[in-house]
Short mmCIF file of C-alpha atoms in Angstrom, two decimals:
data_model
loop_
_atom_site.label_atom_id
_atom_site.label_comp_id
_atom_site.label_asym_id
_atom_site.label_seq_id
_atom_site.Cartn_x
_atom_site.Cartn_y
_atom_site.Cartn_z
CA SER F 265 4.26 13.55 -13.20
CA THR F 266 4.96 11.34 -16.21
CA PRO F 267 8.09 11.55 -18.40
CA LEU F 268 5.91 13.02 -21.18
CA ASP F 269 4.58 15.73 -18.84
CA ARG F 270 8.12 16.55 -17.71
CA SER F 271 9.30 16.81 -21.33
CA ILE F 272 6.38 19.12 -22.15
CA LYS F 273 7.22 21.26 -19.11
CA GLN F 274 10.86 21.60 -20.15
CA LEU F 275 9.93 22.43 -23.74
CA ASP F 276 7.40 25.01 -22.60
CA ALA F 277 9.95 26.55 -20.22
CA GLN F 278 12.38 26.96 -23.13
CA VAL F 279 9.66 28.54 -25.30
CA ARG F 280 8.82 31.01 -22.53
CA ALA F 281 12.48 31.94 -22.18
CA VAL F 282 12.75 32.61 -25.92
CA LEU F 283 9.57 34.73 -25.93
CA THR F 284 10.70 36.81 -22.96
CA GLY F 285 14.30 37.11 -24.10
CA GLU F 286 15.60 35.47 -20.94
CA PRO F 287 18.46 32.95 -21.05
CA VAL F 288 17.61 29.31 -20.51
CA SER F 289 19.40 28.30 -17.32
CA VAL F 290 20.90 24.86 -16.92
CA PRO F 291 20.45 23.07 -13.58
CA SER F 292 23.59 22.39 -11.61
CA ALA F 293 23.98 19.50 -9.21
CA PRO F 294 23.98 20.44 -5.52
CA ALA F 295 26.54 19.16 -3.08
CA ALA F 296 25.58 15.88 -1.42
CA MET F 297 24.34 16.13 2.15
CA PRO F 298 24.13 13.45 4.85
CA PRO F 299 20.64 12.24 5.83
CA MET F 300 18.71 14.24 8.44
CA VAL F 301 21.34 16.95 8.83
CA VAL F 302 20.17 20.54 8.53
CA VAL F 303 22.36 22.42 6.08
CA GLU F 304 22.64 26.15 6.37
CA LYS F 305 21.24 27.65 3.19
CA LYS F 306 21.26 31.33 2.41
CA ARG F 307 17.78 32.50 1.56
CA PRO F 308 17.65 33.68 -2.07
CA ALA F 309 17.76 37.46 -2.22
CA TRP F 310 16.47 37.84 -5.74
CA MET F 311 12.83 38.19 -6.73
CA ILE F 312 11.44 36.96 -10.02
CA PRO F 313 10.52 39.97 -12.13
CA VAL F 314 6.95 39.51 -13.33
CA ILE F 315 6.20 41.85 -16.21
CA ALA F 316 3.18 44.03 -15.52
CA ALA F 317 2.07 41.73 -12.70
CA VAL F 318 1.71 44.55 -10.21
CA ALA F 319 -0.74 46.34 -12.46
CA VAL F 320 -2.56 43.13 -13.27
CA LEU F 321 -2.94 42.14 -9.63
CA ALA F 322 -4.07 45.63 -8.72
CA ILE F 323 -6.82 45.33 -11.32
CA VAL F 324 -7.68 41.85 -10.06
CA GLY F 325 -7.85 43.17 -6.51
CA VAL F 326 -10.29 45.89 -7.54
CA ILE F 327 -12.41 43.31 -9.32
CA PHE F 328 -12.37 40.72 -6.55
CA LEU F 329 -12.47 42.79 -3.36
CA PRO F 330 -16.30 43.10 -3.47
CA LYS F 331 -16.49 39.37 -4.22
CA LEU F 332 -14.39 37.99 -1.40
CA ILE F 333 -15.16 34.32 -0.92
CA GLY F 334 -16.65 33.27 2.42
CA GLY F 335 -15.01 30.72 4.72
CA SER F 336 -17.52 28.03 3.68
CA GLY F 337 -15.65 27.54 0.42
CA ASN F 338 -18.60 28.59 -1.77
CA ALA F 339 -17.66 31.22 -4.33
CA GLY F 340 -19.43 34.54 -4.60
CA THR F 341 -20.73 35.02 -1.03
CA GLY F 342 -19.09 38.45 -1.15
CA GLY F 343 -19.43 41.64 0.81
CA GLN F 344 -16.60 41.05 3.31
CA ASP F 345 -13.41 43.00 3.84
CA THR F 346 -10.12 41.34 2.93
CA GLN F 347 -8.58 39.54 5.89
CA ALA F 348 -4.99 38.42 6.29
CA VAL F 349 -4.46 34.72 6.98
CA GLU F 350 -3.67 34.27 10.66
CA PRO F 351 -0.60 32.24 11.64
CA SER F 352 -1.11 28.63 12.72
CA GLY F 353 -0.75 28.00 16.43
CA SER F 354 1.18 30.65 18.34
CA GLY F 355 2.82 31.94 15.16
CA THR F 356 6.14 32.33 16.98
CA GLU F 357 9.43 30.73 16.11
CA THR F 358 11.18 28.62 18.74
CA SER F 359 14.88 28.67 19.44
CA PRO F 360 16.77 25.74 17.95
CA GLU F 361 17.41 22.91 20.42
CA PRO F 362 20.75 21.10 20.65
CA GLU F 363 21.10 18.36 18.05
CA PRO F 364 20.39 14.95 19.66
CA GLU F 365 22.55 11.88 19.35
CA PRO F 366 21.89 9.66 16.32
CA ASP F 367 19.23 7.01 16.87
CA GLU F 368 19.64 3.30 16.27
CA GLY F 369 19.00 3.80 12.56
CA GLY F 370 22.09 6.01 12.37
CA ALA F 371 20.22 9.21 11.39
CA ALA F 372 20.01 12.14 13.77
CA SER F 373 16.54 13.44 14.56
CA THR F 374 17.23 17.12 13.98
CA PRO F 375 15.03 19.69 15.74
CA ILE F 376 13.02 21.83 13.34
CA GLU F 377 11.96 25.41 14.00
CA SER F 378 8.24 26.12 13.99
CA ILE F 379 6.97 28.07 10.98
CA ALA F 380 4.33 30.77 11.06
CA ILE F 381 1.94 31.07 8.14
CA PRO F 382 2.96 34.17 6.17
CA THR F 383 0.31 36.86 6.45
CA ASN F 384 -1.09 38.20 3.20
CA GLY F 385 -3.90 40.33 1.85
CA SER F 386 -5.23 38.06 -0.86
CA ALA F 387 -8.67 39.10 -2.06
CA GLU F 388 -8.79 36.17 -4.46
CA ILE F 389 -8.57 33.27 -1.99
CA ALA F 390 -10.32 33.57 1.35
CA ASP F 391 -9.77 29.99 2.50
CA PRO F 392 -6.91 28.30 0.61
CA ALA F 393 -7.02 25.27 2.93
CA ASN F 394 -10.59 24.48 1.84
CA THR F 395 -9.90 22.65 -1.39
CA GLY F 396 -12.49 19.91 -1.08
CA ALA F 397 -9.87 17.22 -0.44
CA GLN F 398 -9.40 15.38 2.86
CA GLY F 399 -6.24 14.11 4.54
CA ASN F 400 -3.99 16.40 2.50
CA TYR F 401 -4.06 19.51 0.31
CA GLN F 402 -5.50 18.80 -3.12
CA GLY F 403 -2.38 20.24 -4.74
CA ASN F 404 -0.29 17.73 -2.79
CA TYR F 405 -2.43 14.87 -4.07
CA GLN F 406 -1.99 16.19 -7.61
CA ASN F 407 1.79 16.14 -7.09
CA GLY F 408 1.87 12.60 -5.74
CA ALA F 409 1.49 13.53 -2.03
CA ILE F 410 4.82 12.21 -0.76
CA ALA F 411 4.14 13.85 2.62
CA ALA F 412 1.21 14.58 4.93
CA SER F 413 0.53 15.44 8.57
CA ASP F 414 -2.06 14.87 11.28
CA GLY F 415 -0.95 17.95 13.22
CA GLU F 416 1.43 15.96 15.45
CA TRP F 417 3.49 13.89 13.02
CA PHE F 418 4.90 14.18 9.52
CA TYR F 419 4.31 11.09 7.36
CA PHE F 420 6.56 10.93 4.29
CA CYS F 421 8.03 8.65 1.63
CA SER F 422 11.78 8.47 1.12
CA GLY F 423 14.15 5.84 -0.21
CA GLY F 424 11.45 3.30 -1.02
CA ALA F 425 9.79 3.37 2.42
CA MET F 426 7.34 5.38 4.53
CA TYR F 427 8.41 7.11 7.74
CA LYS F 428 6.89 9.29 10.38
CA MET F 429 8.55 11.86 12.61
CA ARG F 430 7.29 14.49 14.99
CA LEU F 431 6.88 18.05 13.76
CA ASP F 432 10.09 19.01 15.60
CA GLY F 433 12.02 16.38 13.63
CA SER F 434 12.36 13.88 16.47
CA GLU F 435 11.33 10.21 16.77
CA ARG F 436 11.83 9.30 13.15
CA THR F 437 10.29 5.85 12.70
CA GLN F 438 9.94 3.59 9.65
CA LEU F 439 6.37 2.42 9.04
CA THR F 440 6.70 0.39 5.84
CA ASP F 441 9.39 -0.92 3.53
CA VAL F 442 7.23 -0.24 0.47
CA ASP F 443 7.73 2.66 -1.93
CA CYS F 444 4.61 4.82 -1.85
CA CYS F 445 2.88 8.07 -2.70
CA SER F 446 -0.58 9.72 -2.43
CA ILE F 447 -0.51 9.89 1.37
CA GLY F 448 -3.64 11.08 3.16
CA VAL F 449 -4.11 10.94 6.93
CA ILE F 450 -7.65 10.81 8.36
CA ASP F 451 -8.94 9.76 11.80
CA GLY F 452 -5.92 7.72 12.84
CA TYR F 453 -5.42 6.00 9.47
CA ILE F 454 -2.85 6.54 6.74
CA TYR F 455 -4.16 5.99 3.22
CA TYR F 456 -1.52 5.61 0.54
CA ALA F 457 -0.69 4.22 -2.89
CA ALA F 458 1.85 1.38 -2.90
CA ILE F 459 4.18 1.53 -5.90
CA GLY F 460 4.88 -1.80 -7.58
CA SER F 461 7.72 -3.20 -9.63
CA THR F 462 6.47 -1.30 -12.69
CA GLY F 463 7.19 2.01 -10.93
CA ARG F 464 3.46 2.83 -10.92
CA PRO F 465 0.87 2.76 -8.13
CA GLU F 466 -0.60 -0.75 -7.98
CA ASN F 467 -2.41 -0.92 -4.63
CA ILE F 468 -4.40 1.44 -2.43
CA ASN F 469 -3.55 0.59 1.18
CA ARG F 470 -4.62 1.69 4.63
CA MET F 471 -2.86 1.30 7.98
CA THR F 472 -3.00 2.93 11.39
CA THR F 473 -0.71 5.86 12.15
CA GLU F 474 1.25 3.41 14.33
CA GLY F 475 2.00 1.30 11.23
CA THR F 476 -0.29 -1.59 12.19
CA ARG F 477 -3.24 -3.30 10.46
CA ASN F 478 -1.88 -2.65 6.98
CA THR F 479 -4.69 -3.60 4.56
CA THR F 480 -5.03 -3.46 0.77
CA LEU F 481 -8.27 -1.69 -0.18
CA TYR F 482 -7.88 -1.86 -3.96
CA SER F 483 -5.51 -3.72 -6.27
CA GLY F 484 -4.88 -2.58 -9.84
CA ILE F 485 -2.87 0.04 -11.71
CA PHE F 486 -4.25 3.55 -11.23
CA GLN F 487 -3.34 7.24 -11.19
CA ASP F 488 -4.11 10.43 -9.25
CA MET F 489 -5.54 9.11 -6.01
CA MET F 490 -7.20 11.63 -3.67
CA ILE F 491 -9.74 11.55 -0.86
CA VAL F 492 -12.87 13.69 -1.23
CA ASP F 493 -16.12 13.61 0.78
CA GLY F 494 -15.28 10.35 2.55
CA ARG F 495 -14.37 8.40 -0.59
CA ILE F 496 -11.12 7.56 -2.35
CA TYR F 497 -11.11 8.70 -5.98
CA PHE F 498 -8.64 7.55 -8.62
CA LYS F 499 -8.24 7.17 -12.38
CA ASN F 500 -8.39 3.53 -13.38
CA SER F 501 -5.52 2.74 -15.74
CA LEU F 502 -7.20 -0.56 -16.64
CA ASP F 503 -10.31 1.28 -17.85
CA SER F 504 -9.10 4.15 -20.05
CA LEU F 505 -8.35 6.41 -17.04
CA LYS F 506 -12.02 6.75 -16.13
CA LEU F 507 -12.87 8.09 -12.68
CA TYR F 508 -13.47 5.39 -10.04
CA SER F 509 -14.08 5.60 -6.30
CA ILE F 510 -14.24 3.34 -3.24
CA ALA F 511 -15.32 3.86 0.35
CA LEU F 512 -12.60 4.41 2.98
CA ASP F 513 -12.86 0.76 4.03
CA GLY F 514 -12.36 -0.46 0.45
CA THR F 515 -15.99 -1.42 -0.18
CA ASP F 516 -18.52 -0.06 -2.69
CA MET F 517 -16.23 0.36 -5.68
CA ARG F 518 -17.92 2.16 -8.54
CA CYS F 519 -17.12 3.70 -11.90
CA GLU F 520 -18.25 7.31 -11.71
CA GLY F 521 -18.88 7.80 -15.43
CA ASP F 522 -17.79 7.10 -18.99
CA ILE F 523 -15.48 10.09 -19.52
CA ASP F 524 -11.91 8.93 -20.04
CA GLY F 525 -8.51 10.58 -20.51
CA LEU F 526 -8.91 12.89 -17.50
CA TYR F 527 -5.67 14.89 -17.56
CA TYR F 528 -4.81 17.26 -14.66
CA LEU F 529 -7.86 15.99 -12.79
CA THR F 530 -9.05 18.03 -9.80
CA LEU F 531 -12.26 17.74 -7.75
CA TRP F 532 -14.19 20.47 -5.97
CA ASN F 533 -17.75 20.97 -4.73
CA GLY F 534 -19.22 17.91 -6.46
CA LYS F 535 -17.56 18.69 -9.80
CA MET F 536 -14.50 17.44 -11.60
CA TYR F 537 -12.23 19.63 -13.70
CA TRP F 538 -9.79 18.30 -16.26
CA ALA F 539 -8.09 18.89 -19.59
CA ASN F 540 -9.12 16.72 -22.53
CA ASP F 541 -6.09 15.57 -24.49
CA GLU F 542 -8.11 14.68 -27.57
CA ASP F 543 -8.74 18.32 -28.51
CA GLY F 544 -5.46 19.79 -27.31
CA ARG F 545 -6.18 20.01 -23.59
CA HIS F 546 -8.98 22.51 -23.27
CA LEU F 547 -10.41 22.94 -19.77
CA TYR F 548 -13.60 21.00 -19.02
CA ARG F 549 -15.98 20.59 -16.09
CA ALA F 550 -18.66 17.98 -15.29
CA ASN F 551 -20.44 16.34 -12.41
CA LEU F 552 -18.52 13.45 -10.89
CA ASP F 553 -20.65 10.99 -12.88
CA GLY F 554 -19.68 12.77 -16.09
CA SER F 555 -23.04 14.45 -16.64
CA GLU F 556 -23.46 18.11 -17.62
CA ALA F 557 -19.99 18.27 -19.17
CA GLU F 558 -18.99 21.69 -20.50
CA LYS F 559 -15.91 23.28 -22.04
CA LEU F 560 -14.67 26.25 -19.97
CA THR F 561 -11.84 27.57 -22.17
CA THR F 562 -10.96 27.78 -25.83
CA SER F 563 -7.26 27.95 -24.98
CA HIS F 564 -5.03 25.00 -24.20
CA VAL F 565 -4.20 24.46 -20.55
CA ASP F 566 -2.20 22.44 -18.05
CA SER F 567 -1.57 22.36 -14.27
CA VAL F 568 -5.24 22.75 -13.34
CA THR F 569 -6.20 23.01 -9.67
CA VAL F 570 -9.30 24.34 -7.88
CA VAL F 571 -9.11 26.16 -4.55
CA ASP F 572 -11.98 27.78 -2.69
CA GLY F 573 -14.06 28.30 -5.82
CA TRP F 574 -11.24 29.54 -8.04
CA ILE F 575 -9.79 27.50 -10.91
CA PHE F 576 -6.08 28.08 -11.50
CA TYR F 577 -4.45 26.94 -14.71
CA ASN F 578 -1.52 27.62 -17.02
CA ASP F 579 -2.64 28.95 -20.39
CA LEU F 580 -0.40 27.32 -23.00
CA ASP F 581 -1.43 29.88 -25.62
CA ASP F 582 -0.38 33.06 -23.80
CA HIS F 583 2.10 31.33 -21.40
CA ASN F 584 0.53 32.92 -18.32
CA MET F 585 -1.17 31.79 -15.15
CA HIS F 586 -4.94 32.37 -15.08
CA LEU F 587 -7.66 32.46 -12.45
CA LEU F 588 -11.20 31.47 -13.41
CA ASN F 589 -14.20 32.04 -11.13
CA ALA F 590 -15.95 28.66 -10.79
CA GLU F 591 -19.39 30.29 -10.54
CA THR F 592 -19.27 33.26 -12.92
CA LEU F 593 -16.53 31.87 -15.24
CA GLU F 594 -14.88 35.30 -15.28
CA ASP F 595 -11.33 34.65 -16.45
CA HIS F 596 -8.38 36.82 -15.38
CA LYS F 597 -4.67 36.68 -16.06
CA VAL F 598 -2.96 36.88 -12.67
CA ALA F 599 0.71 36.44 -13.50
CA VAL F 600 2.87 36.81 -16.60
CA MET F 601 4.58 33.49 -16.02
CA GLY F 602 3.71 29.83 -15.62
CA LEU F 603 3.76 27.73 -12.47
CA TYR F 604 3.63 24.00 -13.02
CA ASP F 605 1.68 21.71 -10.70
CA PRO F 606 1.06 24.36 -8.02
CA VAL F 607 0.21 23.56 -4.42
CA ILE F 608 -2.02 26.36 -3.15
CA SER F 609 -2.39 26.66 0.62
CA PRO F 610 -2.24 29.28 3.38
CA TYR F 611 1.52 29.19 2.77
CA GLY F 612 1.08 30.62 -0.74
CA PHE F 613 1.73 29.27 -4.21
CA VAL F 614 4.46 26.62 -4.42
CA GLY F 615 5.36 24.95 -7.69
CA GLU F 616 7.86 24.51 -10.50
CA SER F 617 8.83 27.78 -12.17
CA SER F 618 8.43 27.82 -15.94
CA HIS F 619 10.90 30.74 -16.12
CA ASP F 620 13.62 29.12 -14.06
CA SER F 621 14.30 25.62 -15.36
CA LEU F 622 11.56 24.00 -13.25
CA TYR F 623 13.26 25.09 -10.02
CA LEU F 624 11.21 25.29 -6.85
CA TYR F 625 9.30 28.58 -6.62
CA ARG F 626 7.09 30.16 -3.97
CA SER F 627 4.92 33.26 -3.92
CA GLU F 628 2.70 34.51 -1.12
CA LEU F 629 -0.96 34.89 -2.01
CA GLY F 630 -1.93 38.27 -3.41
CA VAL F 631 1.57 39.54 -4.25
CA SER F 632 3.21 40.21 -7.60
CA GLY F 633 6.40 38.17 -7.34
CA GLY F 634 8.10 35.43 -5.41
CA ASN F 635 11.31 33.57 -4.73
CA VAL F 636 13.18 30.78 -6.44
CA LEU F 637 14.12 28.44 -3.59
CA THR F 638 16.45 25.95 -5.31
CA ASP F 639 19.08 25.93 -8.04
CA PHE F 640 18.07 22.45 -9.18
CA GLU F 641 14.98 20.93 -10.79
CA VAL F 642 12.35 19.46 -8.46
CA ASP F 643 9.38 17.10 -8.61
CA ASN F 644 6.71 15.63 -6.30
CA ILE F 645 6.14 18.83 -4.30
CA SER F 646 4.16 18.55 -1.06
CA VAL F 647 3.53 21.46 1.33
CA VAL F 648 2.99 20.27 4.92
CA GLU F 649 2.88 22.28 8.17
CA GLY F 650 5.01 25.11 6.78
CA TYR F 651 7.55 22.84 5.09
CA ILE F 652 8.06 21.81 1.47
CA PHE F 653 8.86 18.15 0.77
CA PHE F 654 10.16 17.44 -2.73
CA THR F 655 12.33 15.22 -4.90
CA ASN F 656 15.62 16.64 -6.19
CA LYS F 657 15.67 15.64 -9.86
CA ASP F 658 19.50 15.85 -9.97
CA ASP F 659 20.22 13.20 -7.34
CA GLY F 660 16.79 11.53 -6.95
CA ASN F 661 16.68 12.08 -3.18
CA VAL F 662 13.81 13.45 -1.11
CA TYR F 663 14.40 16.71 0.77
CA MET F 664 12.47 19.10 2.93
CA MET F 665 12.97 22.81 3.63
CA ASP F 666 10.95 25.45 5.38
CA ILE F 667 8.53 27.59 3.42
CA TYR F 668 11.06 30.43 3.21
CA GLY F 669 13.71 28.29 1.52
CA ASP F 670 15.87 27.77 4.61
CA ASN F 671 16.87 24.70 6.66
CA LEU F 672 17.34 22.25 3.79
CA VAL F 673 17.26 18.64 5.03
CA GLN F 674 17.84 15.43 3.08
CA LEU F 675 15.40 12.76 4.19
#
């Protein structure tokens, strides 16, 4: 997120606190931790009180239960009973292994416990993994995608370089010495944005998951890279932030349309959704080429993301999180709070809490509250294989923790 976006988030968080009568908390710096050492962290015992959310979600459940989305990702197929999300793999936790000796790089490869996907009874989202993006969750791409996985390895950015390590934390290996973001892993290739001396993405690169055959596919300043339907989409900073795309091999570059200023861009089912800054950030939708553009809200919005046919956004007028059906355009308030830049996946909602000083927050799908997982401000959230990768805004370092807020590790 840009400095302007972060300032807007902090201002909005203060406004929410004033409106709700809650004190504005001030982030405190955490104690420094050595790289790749798991630090015991007590799981937060408090739950965020969400005013009237239980009643609201009960109403939403009654509305949406007959309209449960099918696994194909098309909204409105309906007629199915609500199903809990099944855990990934065996769904069992393994016993911690003894910590190995440090490797040649001086950092221990710490074993990581396996994480089961929390079960839930969400009637709103039948398939939260089906976001239309490839190589990573769409919410991760929208947050800069500092981490991804191919099911065997984590790939992540930390300290101005890209690394990979196995899902148990072993065999940490450096792949590049280039600062990067927007990681997507598809068919043995890592696609990523290389950050230049300006601090902005300047190249779209591809290399094998072994770190070989590193190739530049596109050169030029851009924003919000994501992979959808076998193409790499991005906003071209050299052309008024219009939507561009290239093939996965870097060929066939094209400008998708003439619409510019695409804030909070998200793609789903052949459509793009964004907020137009010129009229105060109302929510819009159009085909990828910009045709058939339409305004979807009269309120001002931010943090837009589309999952499985549902459009989630923060309403800046009533300071609540909303859910909009992409087919019927029925709009429902689902939480009396805001959640900035959410990543929505089978692991729930993960984002920056507008009530708690932009601390890391998680809620399971279909429930009325959640947990604050940190006591410091975060950025660049990526949810991968049951873990949350993020930047600690206090010290600037990249960390990971499990989805429950335990096993904090500095990377």
